[in-house]
């Protein structure tokens, strides 16, 4: 009788271990995660890098990117975003400040006359107040390669912003 009880207890213990082991194995396995790392630059450009990370757990990735803002989290993917205090590589490589349709001060990838790709638009310029050489420069495009140049140009041309007249209430 004792032998039967010991065998039953042993079988019950083996059953419990066999039932628990798959859960423990799953808990220790690292699920492959897909990371999307977004960088937002001063000029408004958002770059995104996708990384497959089979070797790190979600917890490890959350710790690694703790200084980034978590935008989205699922079982298979994480989306993080950070702000970069500089202009984008696109602007450094081929950025110009110029005028788009209707005299709107804009940042272009390439020269305004030959580019259809506007990176960012700001405000309408009162072209009548510009010196003729300033107007020509903006039509051709002014090359921008640094954050300081970018901010300086935008701030300079704010004084030529076309002011919207307030609506009068009668």
mmCIF file of N, CA and C in Angstrom, residues 78-144:
data_model
loop_
_atom_site.group_PDB
_atom_site.id
_atom_site.type_symbol
_atom_site.label_atom_id
_atom_site.label_comp_id
_atom_site.label_asym_id
_atom_site.label_seq_id
_atom_site.Cartn_x
_atom_site.Cartn_y
_atom_site.Cartn_z
ATOM 1 N N UNK A 78 7.894 47.649 -30.274
ATOM 2 C CA UNK A 78 7.965 48.845 -29.449
ATOM 3 C C UNK A 78 8.305 50.015 -30.368
ATOM 4 N N UNK A 79 7.639 51.149 -30.139
ATOM 5 C CA UNK A 79 7.933 52.358 -30.906
ATOM 6 C C UNK A 79 8.365 53.432 -29.910
ATOM 7 N N UNK A 80 9.597 53.905 -30.075
ATOM 8 C CA UNK A 80 10.159 54.940 -29.216
ATOM 9 C C UNK A 80 10.412 56.198 -30.039
ATOM 10 N N UNK A 81 10.362 57.365 -29.377
ATOM 11 C CA UNK A 81 10.638 58.640 -30.056
ATOM 12 C C UNK A 81 11.513 59.508 -29.163
ATOM 13 N N UNK A 82 12.411 60.233 -29.810
ATOM 14 C CA UNK A 82 13.239 61.201 -29.108
ATOM 15 C C UNK A 82 13.359 62.456 -29.957
ATOM 16 N N UNK A 83 13.683 63.565 -29.322
ATOM 17 C CA UNK A 83 13.896 64.825 -30.027
ATOM 18 C C UNK A 83 15.388 65.075 -30.146
ATOM 19 N N UNK A 84 15.805 65.513 -31.325
ATOM 20 C CA UNK A 84 17.202 65.825 -31.595
ATOM 21 C C UNK A 84 17.315 67.338 -31.741
ATOM 22 N N UNK A 85 18.181 67.946 -30.955
ATOM 23 C CA UNK A 85 18.353 69.394 -30.964
ATOM 24 C C UNK A 85 19.319 69.808 -32.076
ATOM 25 N N UNK A 86 18.937 69.496 -33.307
ATOM 26 C CA UNK A 86 19.750 69.813 -34.471
ATOM 27 C C UNK A 86 18.849 69.699 -35.701
ATOM 28 N N UNK A 87 19.339 70.200 -36.832
ATOM 29 C CA UNK A 87 18.586 70.010 -38.072
ATOM 30 C C UNK A 87 18.854 68.610 -38.586
ATOM 31 N N UNK A 88 17.979 68.140 -39.434
ATOM 32 C CA UNK A 88 18.064 66.771 -39.951
ATOM 33 C C UNK A 88 19.240 66.612 -40.915
ATOM 34 N N UNK A 89 19.717 65.382 -41.055
ATOM 35 C CA UNK A 89 20.766 65.116 -42.043
ATOM 36 C C UNK A 89 20.346 65.524 -43.466
ATOM 37 N N UNK A 90 19.069 65.391 -43.785
ATOM 38 C CA UNK A 90 18.560 65.792 -45.105
ATOM 39 C C UNK A 90 18.810 67.281 -45.336
ATOM 40 N N UNK A 91 18.507 68.085 -44.319
ATOM 41 C CA UNK A 91 18.688 69.530 -44.444
ATOM 42 C C UNK A 91 20.170 69.889 -44.514
ATOM 43 N N UNK A 92 20.990 69.218 -43.715
ATOM 44 C CA UNK A 92 22.432 69.479 -43.758
ATOM 45 C C UNK A 92 23.004 69.160 -45.129
ATOM 46 N N UNK A 93 22.491 68.118 -45.739
ATOM 47 C CA UNK A 93 23.003 67.657 -47.029
ATOM 48 C C UNK A 93 22.548 68.535 -48.192
ATOM 49 N N UNK A 94 21.249 68.935 -48.180
ATOM 50 C CA UNK A 94 20.719 69.615 -49.362
ATOM 51 C C UNK A 94 19.531 70.507 -49.009
ATOM 52 N N UNK A 95 19.649 71.290 -47.925
ATOM 53 C CA UNK A 95 18.538 72.118 -47.479
ATOM 54 C C UNK A 95 18.655 73.568 -47.896
ATOM 55 N N UNK A 96 17.516 74.141 -48.289
ATOM 56 C CA UNK A 96 17.448 75.537 -48.694
ATOM 57 C C UNK A 96 16.216 76.182 -48.087
ATOM 58 N N UNK A 97 16.365 77.446 -47.675
ATOM 59 C CA UNK A 97 15.226 78.252 -47.262
ATOM 60 C C UNK A 97 14.853 79.097 -48.467
ATOM 61 N N UNK A 98 13.569 79.126 -48.769
ATOM 62 C CA UNK A 98 13.112 79.887 -49.929
ATOM 63 C C UNK A 98 11.624 80.149 -49.854
ATOM 64 N N UNK A 99 11.087 80.579 -50.970
ATOM 65 C CA UNK A 99 9.662 80.904 -51.033
ATOM 66 C C UNK A 99 8.912 79.853 -51.844
ATOM 67 N N UNK A 100 7.809 79.409 -51.300
ATOM 68 C CA UNK A 100 6.940 78.493 -52.029
ATOM 69 C C UNK A 100 5.798 79.300 -52.630
ATOM 70 N N UNK A 101 4.799 78.610 -53.093
ATOM 71 C CA UNK A 101 3.645 79.265 -53.709
ATOM 72 C C UNK A 101 3.066 80.300 -52.742
ATOM 73 N N UNK A 102 2.649 81.407 -53.275
ATOM 74 C CA UNK A 102 2.046 82.501 -52.506
ATOM 75 C C UNK A 102 3.011 83.152 -51.521
ATOM 76 N N UNK A 103 4.319 83.017 -51.754
ATOM 77 C CA UNK A 103 5.307 83.709 -50.931
ATOM 78 C C UNK A 103 5.423 83.174 -49.510
ATOM 79 N N UNK A 104 5.209 81.881 -49.320
ATOM 80 C CA UNK A 104 5.326 81.289 -47.988
ATOM 81 C C UNK A 104 6.769 80.862 -47.757
ATOM 82 N N UNK A 105 7.353 81.347 -46.666
ATOM 83 C CA UNK A 105 8.722 80.972 -46.307
ATOM 84 C C UNK A 105 8.735 79.486 -45.975
ATOM 85 N N UNK A 106 9.592 78.743 -46.678
ATOM 86 C CA UNK A 106 9.618 77.289 -46.524
ATOM 87 C C UNK A 106 11.039 76.773 -46.574
ATOM 88 N N UNK A 107 11.216 75.555 -46.073
ATOM 89 C CA UNK A 107 12.487 74.851 -46.160
ATOM 90 C C UNK A 107 12.305 73.746 -47.185
ATOM 91 N N UNK A 108 13.229 73.684 -48.136
ATOM 92 C CA UNK A 108 13.152 72.733 -49.239
ATOM 93 C C UNK A 108 14.310 71.745 -49.186
ATOM 94 N N UNK A 109 14.057 70.562 -49.691
ATOM 95 C CA UNK A 109 15.145 69.628 -49.980
ATOM 96 C C UNK A 109 15.527 69.910 -51.422
ATOM 97 N N UNK A 110 16.612 70.626 -51.608
ATOM 98 C CA UNK A 110 17.024 71.092 -52.928
ATOM 99 C C UNK A 110 16.617 72.541 -53.109
ATOM 100 N N UNK A 111 17.029 73.120 -54.231
ATOM 101 C CA UNK A 111 16.711 74.520 -54.519
ATOM 102 C C UNK A 111 15.220 74.668 -54.779
ATOM 103 N N UNK A 112 14.623 75.770 -54.298
ATOM 104 C CA UNK A 112 13.176 75.955 -54.437
ATOM 105 C C UNK A 112 12.669 75.866 -55.874
ATOM 106 N N UNK A 113 13.436 76.394 -56.829
ATOM 107 C CA UNK A 113 12.981 76.395 -58.226
ATOM 108 C C UNK A 113 12.891 74.983 -58.800
ATOM 109 N N UNK A 114 13.758 74.085 -58.348
ATOM 110 C CA UNK A 114 13.783 72.734 -58.926
ATOM 111 C C UNK A 114 13.242 71.658 -57.986
ATOM 112 N N UNK A 115 12.852 72.046 -56.787
ATOM 113 C CA UNK A 115 12.397 71.049 -55.814
ATOM 114 C C UNK A 115 10.897 71.150 -55.562
ATOM 115 N N UNK A 116 10.260 70.020 -55.509
ATOM 116 C CA UNK A 116 8.859 69.961 -55.128
ATOM 117 C C UNK A 116 8.710 69.442 -53.700
ATOM 118 N N UNK A 117 9.845 69.139 -53.071
ATOM 119 C CA UNK A 117 9.801 68.553 -51.732
ATOM 120 C C UNK A 117 10.021 69.622 -50.667
ATOM 121 N N UNK A 118 8.921 70.077 -50.075
ATOM 122 C CA UNK A 118 8.987 71.049 -48.977
ATOM 123 C C UNK A 118 9.082 70.275 -47.675
ATOM 124 N N UNK A 119 10.097 70.592 -46.896
ATOM 125 C CA UNK A 119 10.290 69.928 -45.612
ATOM 126 C C UNK A 119 9.402 70.564 -44.550
ATOM 127 N N UNK A 120 9.358 71.909 -44.559
ATOM 128 C CA UNK A 120 8.573 72.616 -43.553
ATOM 129 C C UNK A 120 8.183 73.986 -44.099
ATOM 130 N N UNK A 121 6.978 74.446 -43.780
ATOM 131 C CA UNK A 121 6.517 75.780 -44.167
ATOM 132 C C UNK A 121 6.248 76.593 -42.917
ATOM 133 N N UNK A 122 6.441 77.909 -43.027
ATOM 134 C CA UNK A 122 6.317 78.761 -41.847
ATOM 135 C C UNK A 122 5.197 79.784 -41.958
ATOM 136 N N UNK A 123 5.427 80.848 -42.704
ATOM 137 C CA UNK A 123 4.468 81.945 -42.767
ATOM 138 C C UNK A 123 4.631 82.646 -44.104
ATOM 139 N N UNK A 124 3.622 83.441 -44.449
ATOM 140 C CA UNK A 124 3.664 84.176 -45.701
ATOM 141 C C UNK A 124 4.500 85.438 -45.503
ATOM 142 N N UNK A 125 5.354 85.712 -46.487
ATOM 143 C CA UNK A 125 6.237 86.878 -46.454
ATOM 144 C C UNK A 125 5.567 88.034 -47.194
ATOM 145 N N UNK A 126 5.678 89.230 -46.630
ATOM 146 C CA UNK A 126 5.220 90.437 -47.316
ATOM 147 C C UNK A 126 6.339 90.835 -48.282
ATOM 148 N N UNK A 127 6.252 90.338 -49.494
ATOM 149 C CA UNK A 127 7.311 90.498 -50.488
ATOM 150 C C UNK A 127 7.567 91.972 -50.799
ATOM 151 N N UNK A 128 6.548 92.824 -50.714
ATOM 152 C CA UNK A 128 6.702 94.251 -50.997
ATOM 153 C C UNK A 128 7.679 94.914 -50.029
ATOM 154 N N UNK A 129 7.811 94.385 -48.830
ATOM 155 C CA UNK A 129 8.706 94.966 -47.819
ATOM 156 C C UNK A 129 10.147 94.487 -47.971
ATOM 157 N N UNK A 130 10.371 93.435 -48.749
ATOM 158 C CA UNK A 130 11.726 92.899 -48.940
ATOM 159 C C UNK A 130 12.542 93.794 -49.863
ATOM 160 N N UNK A 131 13.842 93.847 -49.621
ATOM 161 C CA UNK A 131 14.759 94.447 -50.586
ATOM 162 C C UNK A 131 14.774 93.520 -51.795
ATOM 163 N N UNK A 132 15.052 94.050 -52.972
ATOM 164 C CA UNK A 132 15.026 93.232 -54.189
ATOM 165 C C UNK A 132 16.032 92.080 -54.120
ATOM 166 N N UNK A 133 17.221 92.315 -53.543
ATOM 167 C CA UNK A 133 18.214 91.235 -53.447
ATOM 168 C C UNK A 133 17.747 90.138 -52.483
ATOM 169 N N UNK A 134 17.005 90.507 -51.427
ATOM 170 C CA UNK A 134 16.476 89.504 -50.499
ATOM 171 C C UNK A 134 15.432 88.632 -51.196
ATOM 172 N N UNK A 135 14.600 89.276 -51.991
ATOM 173 C CA UNK A 135 13.572 88.543 -52.718
ATOM 174 C C UNK A 135 14.228 87.576 -53.698
ATOM 175 N N UNK A 136 15.262 88.018 -54.403
ATOM 176 C CA UNK A 136 15.986 87.154 -55.345
ATOM 177 C C UNK A 136 16.650 85.980 -54.619
ATOM 178 N N UNK A 137 17.266 86.278 -53.466
ATOM 179 C CA UNK A 137 17.905 85.203 -52.685
ATOM 180 C C UNK A 137 16.884 84.132 -52.311
ATOM 181 N N UNK A 138 15.725 84.558 -51.845
ATOM 182 C CA UNK A 138 14.697 83.601 -51.435
ATOM 183 C C UNK A 138 14.140 82.832 -52.630
ATOM 184 N N UNK A 139 14.021 83.478 -53.774
ATOM 185 C CA UNK A 139 13.550 82.764 -54.970
ATOM 186 C C UNK A 139 14.552 81.687 -55.382
ATOM 187 N N UNK A 140 15.839 81.996 -55.299
ATOM 188 C CA UNK A 140 16.882 81.027 -55.649
ATOM 189 C C UNK A 140 17.069 79.986 -54.549
ATOM 190 N N UNK A 141 16.867 80.413 -53.311
ATOM 191 C CA UNK A 141 17.068 79.539 -52.160
ATOM 192 C C UNK A 141 18.354 79.882 -51.436
ATOM 193 N N UNK A 142 18.288 79.894 -50.137
ATOM 194 C CA UNK A 142 19.449 80.174 -49.295
ATOM 195 C C UNK A 142 19.860 78.868 -48.631
ATOM 196 N N UNK A 143 21.087 78.443 -48.892
ATOM 197 C CA UNK A 143 21.611 77.165 -48.382
ATOM 198 C C UNK A 143 21.673 77.179 -46.860
ATOM 199 N N UNK A 144 21.238 76.087 -46.247
ATOM 200 C CA UNK A 144 21.250 75.927 -44.791
ATOM 201 C C UNK A 144 21.976 74.636 -44.456
#
